[in-house]
Structures are given as structure tokens and as C-alpha cells.
Short mmCIF file of C-alpha atoms and ligand atoms in Angstrom, two decimals:
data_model
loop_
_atom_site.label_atom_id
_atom_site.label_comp_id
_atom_site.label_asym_id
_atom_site.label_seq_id
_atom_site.Cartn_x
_atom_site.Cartn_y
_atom_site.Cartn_z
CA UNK A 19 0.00 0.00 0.00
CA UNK A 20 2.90 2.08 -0.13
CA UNK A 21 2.31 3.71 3.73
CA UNK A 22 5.74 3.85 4.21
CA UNK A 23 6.35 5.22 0.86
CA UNK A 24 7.97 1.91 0.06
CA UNK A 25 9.45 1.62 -3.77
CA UNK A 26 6.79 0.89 -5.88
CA UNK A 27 8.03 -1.66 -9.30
CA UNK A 28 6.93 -1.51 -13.04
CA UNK A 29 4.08 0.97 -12.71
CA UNK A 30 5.95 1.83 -16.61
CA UNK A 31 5.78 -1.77 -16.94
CA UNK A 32 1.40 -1.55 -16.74
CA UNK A 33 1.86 1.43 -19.21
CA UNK A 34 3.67 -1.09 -21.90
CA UNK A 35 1.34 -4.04 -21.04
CA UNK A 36 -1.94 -1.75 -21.68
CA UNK A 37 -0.17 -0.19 -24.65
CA UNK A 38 1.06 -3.32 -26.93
CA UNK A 39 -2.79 -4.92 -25.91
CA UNK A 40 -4.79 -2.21 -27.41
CA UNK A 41 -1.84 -1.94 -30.19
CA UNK A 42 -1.98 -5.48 -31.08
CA UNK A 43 -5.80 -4.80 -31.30
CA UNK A 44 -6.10 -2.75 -34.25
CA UNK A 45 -2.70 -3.25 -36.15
CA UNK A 46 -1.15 -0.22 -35.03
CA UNK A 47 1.22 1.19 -38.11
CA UNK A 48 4.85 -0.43 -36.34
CA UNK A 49 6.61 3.08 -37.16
CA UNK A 50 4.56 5.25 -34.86
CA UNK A 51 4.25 2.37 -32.18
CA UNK A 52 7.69 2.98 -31.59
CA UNK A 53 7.14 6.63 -31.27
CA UNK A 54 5.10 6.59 -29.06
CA UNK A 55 6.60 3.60 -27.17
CA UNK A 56 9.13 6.16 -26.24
CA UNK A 57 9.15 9.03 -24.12
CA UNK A 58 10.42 12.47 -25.78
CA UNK A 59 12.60 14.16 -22.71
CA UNK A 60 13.04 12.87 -19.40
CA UNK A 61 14.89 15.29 -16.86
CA UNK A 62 16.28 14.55 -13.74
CA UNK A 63 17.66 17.15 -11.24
CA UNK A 64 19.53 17.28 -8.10
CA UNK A 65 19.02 20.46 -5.93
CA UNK A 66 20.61 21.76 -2.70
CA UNK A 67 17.60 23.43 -0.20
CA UNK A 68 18.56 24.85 2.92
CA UNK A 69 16.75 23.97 5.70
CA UNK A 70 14.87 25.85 8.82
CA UNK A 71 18.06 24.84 10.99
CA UNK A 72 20.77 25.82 8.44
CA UNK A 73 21.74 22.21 7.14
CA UNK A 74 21.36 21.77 3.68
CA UNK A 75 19.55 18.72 2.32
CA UNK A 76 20.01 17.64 -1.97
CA UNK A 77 16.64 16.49 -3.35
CA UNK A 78 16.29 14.84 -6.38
CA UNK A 79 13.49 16.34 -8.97
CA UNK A 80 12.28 14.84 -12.54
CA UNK A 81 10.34 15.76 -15.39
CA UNK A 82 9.20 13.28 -18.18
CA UNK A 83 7.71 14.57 -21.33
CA UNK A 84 6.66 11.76 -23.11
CA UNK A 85 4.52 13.34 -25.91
CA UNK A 86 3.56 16.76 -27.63
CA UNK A 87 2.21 15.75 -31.18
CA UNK A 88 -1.16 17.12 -30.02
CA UNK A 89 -0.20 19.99 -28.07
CA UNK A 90 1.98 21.37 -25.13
CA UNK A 91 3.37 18.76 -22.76
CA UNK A 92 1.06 18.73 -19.59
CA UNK A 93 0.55 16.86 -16.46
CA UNK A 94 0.99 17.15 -12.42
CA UNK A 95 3.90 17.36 -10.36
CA UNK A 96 3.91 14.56 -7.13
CA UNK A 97 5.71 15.25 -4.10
CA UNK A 98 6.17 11.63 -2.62
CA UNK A 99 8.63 8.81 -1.24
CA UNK A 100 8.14 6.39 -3.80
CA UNK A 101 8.40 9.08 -6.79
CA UNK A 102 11.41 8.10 -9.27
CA UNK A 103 11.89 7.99 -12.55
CA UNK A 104 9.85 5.10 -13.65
CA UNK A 105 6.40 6.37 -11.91
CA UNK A 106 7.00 9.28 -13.78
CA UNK A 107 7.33 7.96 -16.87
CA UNK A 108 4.21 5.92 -16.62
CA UNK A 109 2.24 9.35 -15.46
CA UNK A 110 3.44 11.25 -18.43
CA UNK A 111 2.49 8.46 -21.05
CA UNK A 112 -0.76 8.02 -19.27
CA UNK A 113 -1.15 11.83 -19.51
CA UNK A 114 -0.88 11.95 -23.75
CA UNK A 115 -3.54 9.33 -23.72
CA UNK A 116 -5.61 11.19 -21.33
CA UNK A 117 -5.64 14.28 -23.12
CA UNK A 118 -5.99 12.43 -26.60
CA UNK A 119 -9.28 10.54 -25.31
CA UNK A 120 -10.97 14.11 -24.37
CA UNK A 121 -10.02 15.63 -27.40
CA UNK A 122 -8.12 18.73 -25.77
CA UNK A 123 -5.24 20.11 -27.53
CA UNK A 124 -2.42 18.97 -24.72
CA UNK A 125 0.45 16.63 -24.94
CA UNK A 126 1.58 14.26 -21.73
CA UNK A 127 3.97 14.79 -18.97
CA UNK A 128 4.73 14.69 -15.41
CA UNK A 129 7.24 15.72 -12.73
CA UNK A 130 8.02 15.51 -8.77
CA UNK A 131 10.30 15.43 -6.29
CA UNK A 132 11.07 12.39 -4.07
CA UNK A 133 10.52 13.45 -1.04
CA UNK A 134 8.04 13.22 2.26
CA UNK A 135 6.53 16.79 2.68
CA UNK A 136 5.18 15.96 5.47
CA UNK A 137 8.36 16.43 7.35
CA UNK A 138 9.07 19.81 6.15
CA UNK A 139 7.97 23.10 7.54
CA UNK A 140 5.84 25.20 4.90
CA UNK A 141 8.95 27.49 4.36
CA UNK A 142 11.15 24.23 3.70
CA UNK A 143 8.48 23.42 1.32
CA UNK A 144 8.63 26.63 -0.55
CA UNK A 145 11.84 26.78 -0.64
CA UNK A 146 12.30 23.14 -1.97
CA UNK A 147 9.43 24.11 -4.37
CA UNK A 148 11.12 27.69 -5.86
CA UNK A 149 13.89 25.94 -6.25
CA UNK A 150 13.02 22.52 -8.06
CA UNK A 151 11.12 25.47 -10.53
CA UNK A 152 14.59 27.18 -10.84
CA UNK A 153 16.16 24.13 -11.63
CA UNK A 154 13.80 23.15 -14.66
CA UNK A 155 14.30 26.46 -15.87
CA UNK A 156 13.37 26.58 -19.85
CA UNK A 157 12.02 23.16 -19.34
CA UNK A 158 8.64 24.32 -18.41
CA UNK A 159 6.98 26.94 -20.16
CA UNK A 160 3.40 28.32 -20.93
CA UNK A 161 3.40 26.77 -24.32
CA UNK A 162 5.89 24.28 -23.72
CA UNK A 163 5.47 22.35 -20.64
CA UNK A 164 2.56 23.24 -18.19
CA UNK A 165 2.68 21.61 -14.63
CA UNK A 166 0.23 21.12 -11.98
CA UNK A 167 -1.07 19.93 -8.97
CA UNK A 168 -0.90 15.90 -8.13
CA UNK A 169 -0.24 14.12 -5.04
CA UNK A 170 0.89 16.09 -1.93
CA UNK A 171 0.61 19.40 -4.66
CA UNK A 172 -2.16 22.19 -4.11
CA UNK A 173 -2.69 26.01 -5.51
CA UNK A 174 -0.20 27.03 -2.62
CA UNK A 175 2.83 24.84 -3.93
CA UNK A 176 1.54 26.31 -7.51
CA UNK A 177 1.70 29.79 -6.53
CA UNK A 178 5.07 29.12 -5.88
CA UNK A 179 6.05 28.12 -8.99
CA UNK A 180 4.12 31.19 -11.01
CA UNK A 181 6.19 33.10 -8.68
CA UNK A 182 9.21 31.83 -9.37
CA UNK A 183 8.72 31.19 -12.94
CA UNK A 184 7.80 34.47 -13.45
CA UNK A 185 10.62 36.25 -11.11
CA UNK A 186 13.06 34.71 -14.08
CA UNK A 187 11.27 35.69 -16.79
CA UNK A 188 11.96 39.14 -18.76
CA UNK A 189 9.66 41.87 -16.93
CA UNK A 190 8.10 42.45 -20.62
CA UNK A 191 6.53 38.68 -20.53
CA UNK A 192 5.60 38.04 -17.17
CA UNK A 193 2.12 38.82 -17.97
CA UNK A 194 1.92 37.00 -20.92
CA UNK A 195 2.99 33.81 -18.94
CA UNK A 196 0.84 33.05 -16.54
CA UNK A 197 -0.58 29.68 -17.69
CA UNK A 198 3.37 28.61 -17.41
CA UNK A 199 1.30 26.48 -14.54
CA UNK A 200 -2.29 25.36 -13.42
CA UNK A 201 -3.96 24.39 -10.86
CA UNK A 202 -3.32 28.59 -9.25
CA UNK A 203 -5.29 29.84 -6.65
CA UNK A 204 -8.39 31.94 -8.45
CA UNK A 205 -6.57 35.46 -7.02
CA UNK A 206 -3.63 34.32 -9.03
CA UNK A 207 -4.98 33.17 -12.12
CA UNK A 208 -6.70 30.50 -11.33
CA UNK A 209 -10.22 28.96 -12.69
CA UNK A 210 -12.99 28.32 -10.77
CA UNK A 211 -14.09 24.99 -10.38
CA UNK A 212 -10.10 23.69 -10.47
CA UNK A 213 -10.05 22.48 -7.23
CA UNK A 214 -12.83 19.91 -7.64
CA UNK A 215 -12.37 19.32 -11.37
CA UNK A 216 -11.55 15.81 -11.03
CA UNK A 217 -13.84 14.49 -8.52
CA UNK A 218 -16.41 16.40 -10.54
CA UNK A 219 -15.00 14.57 -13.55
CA UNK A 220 -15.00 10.99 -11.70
CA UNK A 221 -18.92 11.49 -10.80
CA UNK A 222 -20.27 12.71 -14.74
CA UNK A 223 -18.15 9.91 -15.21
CA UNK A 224 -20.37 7.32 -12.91
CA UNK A 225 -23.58 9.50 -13.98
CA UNK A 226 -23.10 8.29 -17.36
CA UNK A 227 -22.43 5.18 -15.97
CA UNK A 228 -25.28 4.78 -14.26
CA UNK A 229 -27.45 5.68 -17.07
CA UNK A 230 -26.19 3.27 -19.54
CA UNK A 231 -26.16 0.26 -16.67
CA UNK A 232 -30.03 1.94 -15.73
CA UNK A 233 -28.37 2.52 -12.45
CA UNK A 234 -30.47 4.48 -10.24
CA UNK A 235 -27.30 6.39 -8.35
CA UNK A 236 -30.34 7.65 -5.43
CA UNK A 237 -29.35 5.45 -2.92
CA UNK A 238 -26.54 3.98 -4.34
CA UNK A 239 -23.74 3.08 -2.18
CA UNK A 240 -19.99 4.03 -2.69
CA UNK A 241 -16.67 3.44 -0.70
CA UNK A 242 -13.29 5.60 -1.50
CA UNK A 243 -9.48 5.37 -0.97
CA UNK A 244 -7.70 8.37 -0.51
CA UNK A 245 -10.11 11.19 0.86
CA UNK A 246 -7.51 13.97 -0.51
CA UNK A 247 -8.16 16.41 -3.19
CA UNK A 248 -10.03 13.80 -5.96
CA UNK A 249 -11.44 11.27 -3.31
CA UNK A 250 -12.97 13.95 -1.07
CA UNK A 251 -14.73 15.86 -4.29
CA UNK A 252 -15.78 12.72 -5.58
CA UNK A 253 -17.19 11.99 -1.92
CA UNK A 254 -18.92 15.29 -1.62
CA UNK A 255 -20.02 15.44 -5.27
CA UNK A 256 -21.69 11.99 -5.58
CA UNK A 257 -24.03 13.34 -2.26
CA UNK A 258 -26.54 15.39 -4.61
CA UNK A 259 -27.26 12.37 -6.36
CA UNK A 260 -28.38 10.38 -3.37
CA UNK A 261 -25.25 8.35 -3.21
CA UNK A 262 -24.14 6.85 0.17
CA UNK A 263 -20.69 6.57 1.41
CA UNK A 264 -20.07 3.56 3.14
CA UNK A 265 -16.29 3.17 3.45
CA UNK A 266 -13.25 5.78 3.43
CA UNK A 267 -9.65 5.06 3.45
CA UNK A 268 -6.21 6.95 3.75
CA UNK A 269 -3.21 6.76 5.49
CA UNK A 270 -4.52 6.55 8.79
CA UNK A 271 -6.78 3.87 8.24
CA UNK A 272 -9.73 2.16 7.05
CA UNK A 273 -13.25 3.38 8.18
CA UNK A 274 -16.52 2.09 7.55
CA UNK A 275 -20.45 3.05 8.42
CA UNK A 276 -23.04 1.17 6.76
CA UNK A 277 -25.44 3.95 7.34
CA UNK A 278 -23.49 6.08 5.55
CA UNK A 279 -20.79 8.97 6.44
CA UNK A 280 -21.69 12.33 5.42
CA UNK A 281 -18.34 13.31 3.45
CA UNK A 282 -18.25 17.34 4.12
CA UNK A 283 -18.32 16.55 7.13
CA UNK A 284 -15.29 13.89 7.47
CA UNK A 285 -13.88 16.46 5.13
CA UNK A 286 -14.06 19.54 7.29
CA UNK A 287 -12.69 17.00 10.36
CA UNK A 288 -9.75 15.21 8.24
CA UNK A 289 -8.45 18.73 6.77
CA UNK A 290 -8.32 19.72 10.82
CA UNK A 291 -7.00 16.42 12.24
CA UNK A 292 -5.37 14.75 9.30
CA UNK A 293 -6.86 11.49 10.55
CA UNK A 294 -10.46 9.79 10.63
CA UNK A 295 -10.00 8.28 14.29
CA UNK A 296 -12.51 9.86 16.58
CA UNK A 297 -15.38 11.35 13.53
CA UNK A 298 -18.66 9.99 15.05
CA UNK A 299 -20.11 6.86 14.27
CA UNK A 300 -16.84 5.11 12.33
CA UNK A 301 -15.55 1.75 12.83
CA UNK A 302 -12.32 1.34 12.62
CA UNK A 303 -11.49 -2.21 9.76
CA UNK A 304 -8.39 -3.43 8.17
CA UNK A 305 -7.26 -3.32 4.82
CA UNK A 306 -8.53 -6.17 3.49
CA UNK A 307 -12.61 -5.59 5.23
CA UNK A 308 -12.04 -2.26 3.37
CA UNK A 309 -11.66 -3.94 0.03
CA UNK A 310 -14.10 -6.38 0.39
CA UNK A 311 -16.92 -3.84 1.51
CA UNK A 312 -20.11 -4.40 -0.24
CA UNK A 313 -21.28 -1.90 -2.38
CA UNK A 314 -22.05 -0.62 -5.88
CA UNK A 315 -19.38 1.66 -6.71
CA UNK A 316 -15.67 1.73 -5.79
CA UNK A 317 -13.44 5.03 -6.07
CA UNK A 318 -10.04 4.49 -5.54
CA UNK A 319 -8.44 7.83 -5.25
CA UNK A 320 -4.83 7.45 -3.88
CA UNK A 321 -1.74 6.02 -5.51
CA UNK A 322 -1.30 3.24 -8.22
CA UNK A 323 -1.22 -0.82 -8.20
CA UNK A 324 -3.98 -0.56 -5.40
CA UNK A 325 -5.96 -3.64 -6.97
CA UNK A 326 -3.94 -6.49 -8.00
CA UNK A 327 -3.92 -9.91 -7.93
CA UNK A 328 -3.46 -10.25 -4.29
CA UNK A 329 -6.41 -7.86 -4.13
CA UNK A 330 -8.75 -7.54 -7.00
CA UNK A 331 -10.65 -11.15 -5.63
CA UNK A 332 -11.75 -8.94 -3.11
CA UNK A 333 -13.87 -6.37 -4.54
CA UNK A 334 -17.71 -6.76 -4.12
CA UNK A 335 -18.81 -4.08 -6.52
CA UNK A 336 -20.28 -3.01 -9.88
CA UNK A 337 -18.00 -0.70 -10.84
CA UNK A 338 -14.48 0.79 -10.00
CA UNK A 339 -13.97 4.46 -11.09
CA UNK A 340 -10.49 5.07 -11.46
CA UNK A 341 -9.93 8.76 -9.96
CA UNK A 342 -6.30 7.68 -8.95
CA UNK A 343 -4.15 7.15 -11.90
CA UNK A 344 -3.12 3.49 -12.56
CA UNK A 345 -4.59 1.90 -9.32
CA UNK A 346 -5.12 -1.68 -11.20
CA UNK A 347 -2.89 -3.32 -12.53
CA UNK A 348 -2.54 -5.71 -15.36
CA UNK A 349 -2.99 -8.79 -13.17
CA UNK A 350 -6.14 -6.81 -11.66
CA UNK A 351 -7.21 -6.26 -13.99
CA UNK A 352 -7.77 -9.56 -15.58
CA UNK A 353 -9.71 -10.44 -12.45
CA UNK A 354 -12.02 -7.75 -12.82
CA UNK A 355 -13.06 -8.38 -16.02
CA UNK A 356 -13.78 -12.29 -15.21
CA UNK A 357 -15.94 -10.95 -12.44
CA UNK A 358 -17.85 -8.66 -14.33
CA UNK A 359 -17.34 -5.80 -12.79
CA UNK A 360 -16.97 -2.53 -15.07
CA UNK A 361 -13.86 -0.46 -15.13
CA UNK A 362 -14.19 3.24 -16.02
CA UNK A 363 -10.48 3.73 -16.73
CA UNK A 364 -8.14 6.44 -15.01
CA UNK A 365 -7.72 7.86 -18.36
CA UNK A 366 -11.20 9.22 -18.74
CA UNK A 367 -12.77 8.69 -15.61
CA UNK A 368 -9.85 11.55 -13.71
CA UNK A 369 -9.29 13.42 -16.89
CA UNK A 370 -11.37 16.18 -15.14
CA UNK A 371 -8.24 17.48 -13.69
CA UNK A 372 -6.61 18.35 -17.35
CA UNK A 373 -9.78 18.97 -18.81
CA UNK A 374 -10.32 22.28 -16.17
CA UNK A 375 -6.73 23.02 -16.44
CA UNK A 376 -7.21 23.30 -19.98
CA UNK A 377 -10.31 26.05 -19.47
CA UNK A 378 -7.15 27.61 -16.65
CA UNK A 379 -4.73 27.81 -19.42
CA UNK A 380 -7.01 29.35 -21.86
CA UNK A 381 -8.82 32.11 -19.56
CA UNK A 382 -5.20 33.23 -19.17
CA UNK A 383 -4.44 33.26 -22.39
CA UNK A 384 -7.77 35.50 -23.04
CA UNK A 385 -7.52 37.31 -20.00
CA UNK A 386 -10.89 36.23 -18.96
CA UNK A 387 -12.45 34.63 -16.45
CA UNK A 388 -15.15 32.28 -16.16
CA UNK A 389 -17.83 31.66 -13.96
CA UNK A 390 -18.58 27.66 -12.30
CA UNK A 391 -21.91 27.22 -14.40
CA UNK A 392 -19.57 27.68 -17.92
CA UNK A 393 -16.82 25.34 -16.14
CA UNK A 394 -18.96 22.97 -15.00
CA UNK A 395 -21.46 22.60 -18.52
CA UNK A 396 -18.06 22.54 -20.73
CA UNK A 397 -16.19 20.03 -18.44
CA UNK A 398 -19.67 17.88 -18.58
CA UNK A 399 -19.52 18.06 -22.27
CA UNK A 400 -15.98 17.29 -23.17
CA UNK A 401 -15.83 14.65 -20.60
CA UNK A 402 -18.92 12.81 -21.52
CA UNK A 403 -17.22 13.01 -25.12
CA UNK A 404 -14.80 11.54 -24.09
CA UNK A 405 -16.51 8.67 -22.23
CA UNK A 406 -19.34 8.25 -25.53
CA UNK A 407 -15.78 7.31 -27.51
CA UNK A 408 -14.45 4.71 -25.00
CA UNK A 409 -17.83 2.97 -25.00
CA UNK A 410 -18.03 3.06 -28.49
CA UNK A 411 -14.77 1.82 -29.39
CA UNK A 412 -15.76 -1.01 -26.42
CA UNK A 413 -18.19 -2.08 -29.02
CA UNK A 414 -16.37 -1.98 -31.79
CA UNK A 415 -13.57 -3.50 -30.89
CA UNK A 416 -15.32 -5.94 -28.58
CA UNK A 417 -12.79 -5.49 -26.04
CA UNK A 418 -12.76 -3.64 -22.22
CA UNK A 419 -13.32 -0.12 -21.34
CA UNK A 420 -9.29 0.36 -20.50
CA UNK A 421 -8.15 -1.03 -24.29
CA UNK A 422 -10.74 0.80 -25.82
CA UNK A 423 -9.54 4.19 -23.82
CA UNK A 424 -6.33 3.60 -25.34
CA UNK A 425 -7.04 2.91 -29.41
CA UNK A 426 -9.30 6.53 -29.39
CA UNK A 427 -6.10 7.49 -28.15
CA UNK A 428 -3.95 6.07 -30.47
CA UNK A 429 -6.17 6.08 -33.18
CA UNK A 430 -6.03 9.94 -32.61
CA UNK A 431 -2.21 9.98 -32.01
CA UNK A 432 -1.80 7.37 -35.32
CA UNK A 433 -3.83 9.86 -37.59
CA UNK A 434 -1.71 12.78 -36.72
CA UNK A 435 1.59 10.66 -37.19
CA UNK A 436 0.62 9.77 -40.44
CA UNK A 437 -0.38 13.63 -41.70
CA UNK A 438 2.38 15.03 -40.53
CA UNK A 439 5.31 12.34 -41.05
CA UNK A 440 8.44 12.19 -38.80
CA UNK A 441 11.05 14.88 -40.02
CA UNK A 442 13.11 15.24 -41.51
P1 LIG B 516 -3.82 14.19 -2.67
O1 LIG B 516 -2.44 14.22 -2.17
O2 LIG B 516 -4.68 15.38 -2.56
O3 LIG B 516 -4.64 12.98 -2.01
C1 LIG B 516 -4.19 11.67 -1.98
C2 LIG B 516 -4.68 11.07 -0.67
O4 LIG B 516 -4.43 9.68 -0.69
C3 LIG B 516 -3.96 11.66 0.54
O5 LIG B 516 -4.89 12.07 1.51
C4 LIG B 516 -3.08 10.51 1.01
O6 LIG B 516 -2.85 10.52 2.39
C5 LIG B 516 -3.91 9.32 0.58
N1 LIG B 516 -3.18 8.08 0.43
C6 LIG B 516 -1.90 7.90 0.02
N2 LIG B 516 -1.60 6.60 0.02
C7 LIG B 516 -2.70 5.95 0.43
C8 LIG B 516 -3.02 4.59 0.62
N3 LIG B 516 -2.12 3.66 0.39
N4 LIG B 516 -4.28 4.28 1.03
C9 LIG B 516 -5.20 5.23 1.27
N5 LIG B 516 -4.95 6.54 1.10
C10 LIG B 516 -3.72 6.89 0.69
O7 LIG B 516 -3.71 13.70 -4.19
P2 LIG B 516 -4.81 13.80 -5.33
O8 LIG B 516 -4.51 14.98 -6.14
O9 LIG B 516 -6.15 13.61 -4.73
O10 LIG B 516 -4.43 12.53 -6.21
C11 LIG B 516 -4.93 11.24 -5.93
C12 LIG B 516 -4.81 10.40 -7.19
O11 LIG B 516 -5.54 11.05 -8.25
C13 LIG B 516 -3.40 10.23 -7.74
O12 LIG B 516 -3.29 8.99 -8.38
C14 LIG B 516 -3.29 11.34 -8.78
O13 LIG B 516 -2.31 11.08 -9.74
C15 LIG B 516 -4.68 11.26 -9.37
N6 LIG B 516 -5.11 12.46 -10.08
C16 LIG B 516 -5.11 13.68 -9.47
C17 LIG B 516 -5.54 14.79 -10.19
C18 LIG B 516 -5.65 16.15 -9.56
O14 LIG B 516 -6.16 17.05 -10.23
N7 LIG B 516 -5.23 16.37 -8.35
C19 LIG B 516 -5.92 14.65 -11.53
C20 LIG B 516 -5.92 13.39 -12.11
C21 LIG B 516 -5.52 12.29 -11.37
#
């Protein structure tokens, strides 16, 4: 489960299995296959940050940009233990897909630093922050290479970075280069509706769901791993609909109440505590009574290669909506399928995130600002799109939701290949 940020293997090695299976599915042309096998840059840097005491501690940072045929490289930056080189990789491929699937005009990549900010002060933070930016220096740019928020990242940490960004930039551009970075605080350039974008993506995601299965999502019941910025929306989100949460995981536990936990509240009382323990009416369960919990939908919302094949036997559910990138893999994959439960796939169901950073990057661009209701109907819209495609290229191909998510994406990435050839 990765608590104590243990190393994490061949998340890359998922990428590569999904890949060459939807590939191998419609005779993918060989040339561009191993284009886009490939990832285009991948940075590594090693930083000194001094620390609140004086000492100085060296962090390593990466970047991986693994595609821009359709547009800028974009994707999130992860401060975490088990980031390295590898993870990254597999979160910048997944990232081209992602934005290929909802038809916006963005490439893939992501970044982090391997670290555990949880043992930093927030100065030590910034400073580690301003000065992983400084160290990518022309690597990330408004229409080159556009970071955001991931794991352990918020508006704060991106703040930061448009800061810093900007503070190196000649005076005469700074304006113009705001959407260097998404994911801002509204005050500095920010878009509504960016905080919740991806839980708010995960649930039109289960809506749709739920209308194609004739689902009735009033009284449906849900369980989530990972209540932090995509579990928690998803949480609060799928209450309008009638939903009922039943379980909640993170790192300080597993939780569970059948009657169903009201998830602005355990939201208001895990931002304050940072744990579950002591929220009225929980029951404290292990890992494994977590998993097996009974209900209709499961959102796992935390880190990858959650549901495997030492854990996929356990799920009791209809459906697993991926708001966590790559939480099952290959092996769990398999085991979902034989057990008939549906799959909407990281790459569409969380592709709320990019979508609204997307809407970010342009309102900069245009100097405008939106307001939630035009957020919310155009992330509805692109992200149904997006989902319409998958299912239809299900049919089509006769194949599951994840290897259909990936041939619209290569189907798209294939057609663009072919128009524009590979110079020289
Ligand atoms: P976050 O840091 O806000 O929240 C992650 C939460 O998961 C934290 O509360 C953490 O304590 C918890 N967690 C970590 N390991 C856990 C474990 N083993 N079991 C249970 N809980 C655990 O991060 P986030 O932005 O919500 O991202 C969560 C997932 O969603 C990641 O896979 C991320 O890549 C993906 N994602 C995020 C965005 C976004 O816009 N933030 C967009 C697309 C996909």
C-alpha cells in the first residue's frame, strides 16, 4: 500500500502491457508504435535546499515529457517517497492518452520530487518548491510544458512556482505567462471549479455510468481510498445524487459506516485532524474488510497498483472508477473483467483534472475569467465526449473499457503521425 512510501516496481511496466494490448488490437502502423513507445525528454535534477536549521539537504526532482504531437506537454507534479523515474514515466504516457481521449489540444507529462513533505515546515516546502522550478528552468513553459497539482501538490505549492517562474522571466513577458502552470489559486490566475475538477469529472463519469447500466445512483452506495483532493470531491459530489458513502480510506486507516458517512463533514474533520479516528459513528477495519466492503461503486483515489492480484478477488462491486491514476494493474485487472465488474479507466474517468486546467490555461491566455456554471457545462460536455468514444470503441472493438480508452487514443495519435510524417 505504499504507507511507508515503500518503492513501488513496473508501474511503466502496466503502461507497456496496456499499450502493446490495445496496439496489437487494431494493427497499429509499427513506425509510430515505436514513437510513441518512447518518451520524448526525461529530466532529472539534483538540488541543494537549505533547511529551517541551516543544514542543507540535496533532493532529487524529474520531469518526463513523453509526448507533444497534439499539443503542449502537460501533467501534475507529485511530491512523494516512492516518486522516481519510472512512476513518472508511466504518469506522463498516461497523460498523452488522457488528453488524446478528451479531445483537448495537450500533450503528456509529469514531474516531482522524491521526497516526504510531510516532514518539512511550509517554508522548507517553498523553498524546496522555488527551487526545483529554478532548476527546470526553460524546461517548463506556458506553451511548452505546463505543470500542476498531483499528489501532496495544491494552488499554494503552484503559486510558488508562477512566482518563481515568473521572477526569471523578462519583466516584458511576465504577464503574458501566466498559464506557465495550473492548478493557481483563483486570485492568481486560477479557474474556478479547479479544485474539484476531477472528482467532478469521476462522478459525470459514474452519472453516465449509471445511465447506460439503468443505475439508479439515489441510494446507491460508494466506498473511496484516498479522501484527498479527488477522493474527497468525488465523496462530496456523488451526495446530490443520493449516493451513500459507506467506506473511506487513507493513510490513517480504514473506516466504515453502513449507514453512511456524510463526506463534508469527514472532510471539514480530516483537513483539521489529518486522521479519521474519533469522527462519530466510524468503525475502525483493516485493509482487506475495506476492500471487500459491499457496495455498488468503488473510487479508488490514492496512488497506483492498489488492486492487483493479491487484491482484485476482493472487490464486491459493480464498478471501479479510477480517480487515482493506474490503481489496477494488469494482473487486476484480468480479475475484474472475469468478475464482471466494469472499469471506467483512469484515463477518462480523472481526466477532469486536465480537462479544467485546460479552461485555466485558456482564460489566461484571453484574459478572462469564467464563472462555475460555464466550467462545470463545458467540463460535462468534453468529458462525456470523451466517455461516448471509450464505449463506443468497447463495441467496436469488442474489447474492455481500458483497451478501448487507449485505441481513441492512439487512433487519434496514429492519424496525426501519419499527416504530418516524422522529419526530416
Ligand atoms: P492528494 O495528495 O490530494 O490525495 C491523496 C490522498 O491519498 C492523501 O490524503 C493521502 O494521504 C492518501 N493516500 C496515500 N496513500 C494511500 C493509501 N495507500 N491508502 C489510502 N490513502 C492513501 O492527491 P490527489 O490529487 O487527490 O491525487 C490522488 C490520485 O488522483 C493520484 O493517483 C493522482 O495522480 C490522481 N489524479 C489527481 C488529479 C488532480 O487534479 N489532483 C488529476 C488526475 C488524477
Amino acid at each position: 500500500m505504499n504507507k511507508a512510501g515503500k518503492k513501488k516496481t513496473g508501474v511503466y511496466e502496466n503502461v507497456v502491457k496496456q499499450f502493446n494490448k490495445a496496439a496489437d488490437l487494431i494493427d497499429f502502423d509499427p513506425e509510430i508504435r515505436k514513437v510513441l513507445a518512447t518518451t520524448q525528454n526525461e529530466l532529472t535534477v539534483n538540488f541543494p535546499v537549505k533547511m529551517d536549521d541551516g543544514h542543507i539537504e540535496i533532493f532529487s526532482g524529474y520531469r518526463v515529457q513523453h509526448n507533444n504531437a497534439l499539443g503542449p506537454y502537460k501533467g501534475g507534479l507529485r511530491y512523494h517517497p516512492a516518486v522516481d523515474i519510472d512512476e513518472v514515466r508511466a504518469l506522463a504516457t498516461w497523460m498523452t492518452w488522457k488528453s488524446a481521449i478528451v479531445h483537448i489540444p495537450f500533450g503528456g507529462a509529469k514531474g516531482g520530487i522524491q521526497c516526504d513533505p510531510f516532514k518539512y515546515s511550509r517554508s522548507e516546502i517553498q523553498r524546496i518548491t522555488r527551487r526545483f522550478t529554478y532548476a527546470l528552468g526553460c524546461n517548463i513553459g506556458p506553451e511548452y510544458d505546463i505543470p500542476a497539482p498531483d499528489v501532496n501538490t495544491n494552488a499554494q505549492i503552484m503559486a510558488w512556482i508562477l512566482d518563481t517562474y515568473l521572477s526569471t522571466q523578462s519583466p516584458l513577458t511576465r504577464q503574458a505567462s501566466v498559464h506557465v502552470v495550473t492548478g493557481k489559486p483563483v486570485e492568481s490566475g486560477g479557474s474556478l471549479g479547479r479544485d474539484k475538477a476531477t472528482g467532478q469529472g469521476v462522478v459525470f463519469t459514474i452519472e453516465q455510468w449509471a445511465k447506460d447500466r439503468k443505475h439508479d445512483l439515489k441510494g446507491a452506495t460508494h466506498f473511496v481510498q484516498g479522501y484527498g483532493n479527488v477522493g474527497s470531491w468525488a465523496a462530496m459530489l456523488m451526495k446530490p445524487y443520493g449516493a451513500k458513502m459507506v467506506a473511506v480510506s487513507d493513510l490513517c486507516g480504514c473506516f466504515q459506516n453502513p449507514e453512511g458517512i456524510e463526506p463534508h463533514e469527514l472532510n471539514d474533520y480530516f483537513k483539521k485532524n489529518r486522521t479519521f479516528d474519533g469522527f462519530p459513528k466510524l468503525r475502525k477495519i483493516d485493509d482487506k474488510q475495506f476492500l471487500s466492503t459491499k457496495a455498488d461503486i468503488f473510487i479508488p483515489a490514492a496512488l497506483e497498483n492498489q488492486i492487483t492480484a493479491e487484491t482484485a478477488d476482493l472487490l464486491n462491486v459493480k464498478v471501479v472508477a479510477e480517480g487515482a491514476n493506474g490503481p489496477t494493474d494488469p494482473d487486476g485487472d484480468e480479475i475484474l473483467q472475469k468478475k464482471g465488474i466494469d472499469i471506467i479507466p483512469d484515463v477518462l474517468c480523472n481526466a477532469g483534472g486536465v480537462i479544467v486546467s485546460y479552461f485555466e490555461w485558456l482564460q489566461n491566455k484571453r484574459s478572462e475569467c469564467w464563472d462555475l456554471d460555464e466550467v462545470d457545462r463545458k467540463l460535462r460536455k468534453i468529458i462525456v465526449g470523451g466517455y461516448d468514444r471509450v464505449r463506443d470503441a468497447a463495441k467496436t472493438h469488442k474489447t474492455d473499457w481500458r483497451t478501448a480508452a487507449y485505441i481513441v487514443a492512439l487512433t487519434r495519435l496514429e492519424r496525426v503521425y501519419k499527416e504530418r510524417g516524422i522529419f526530416p
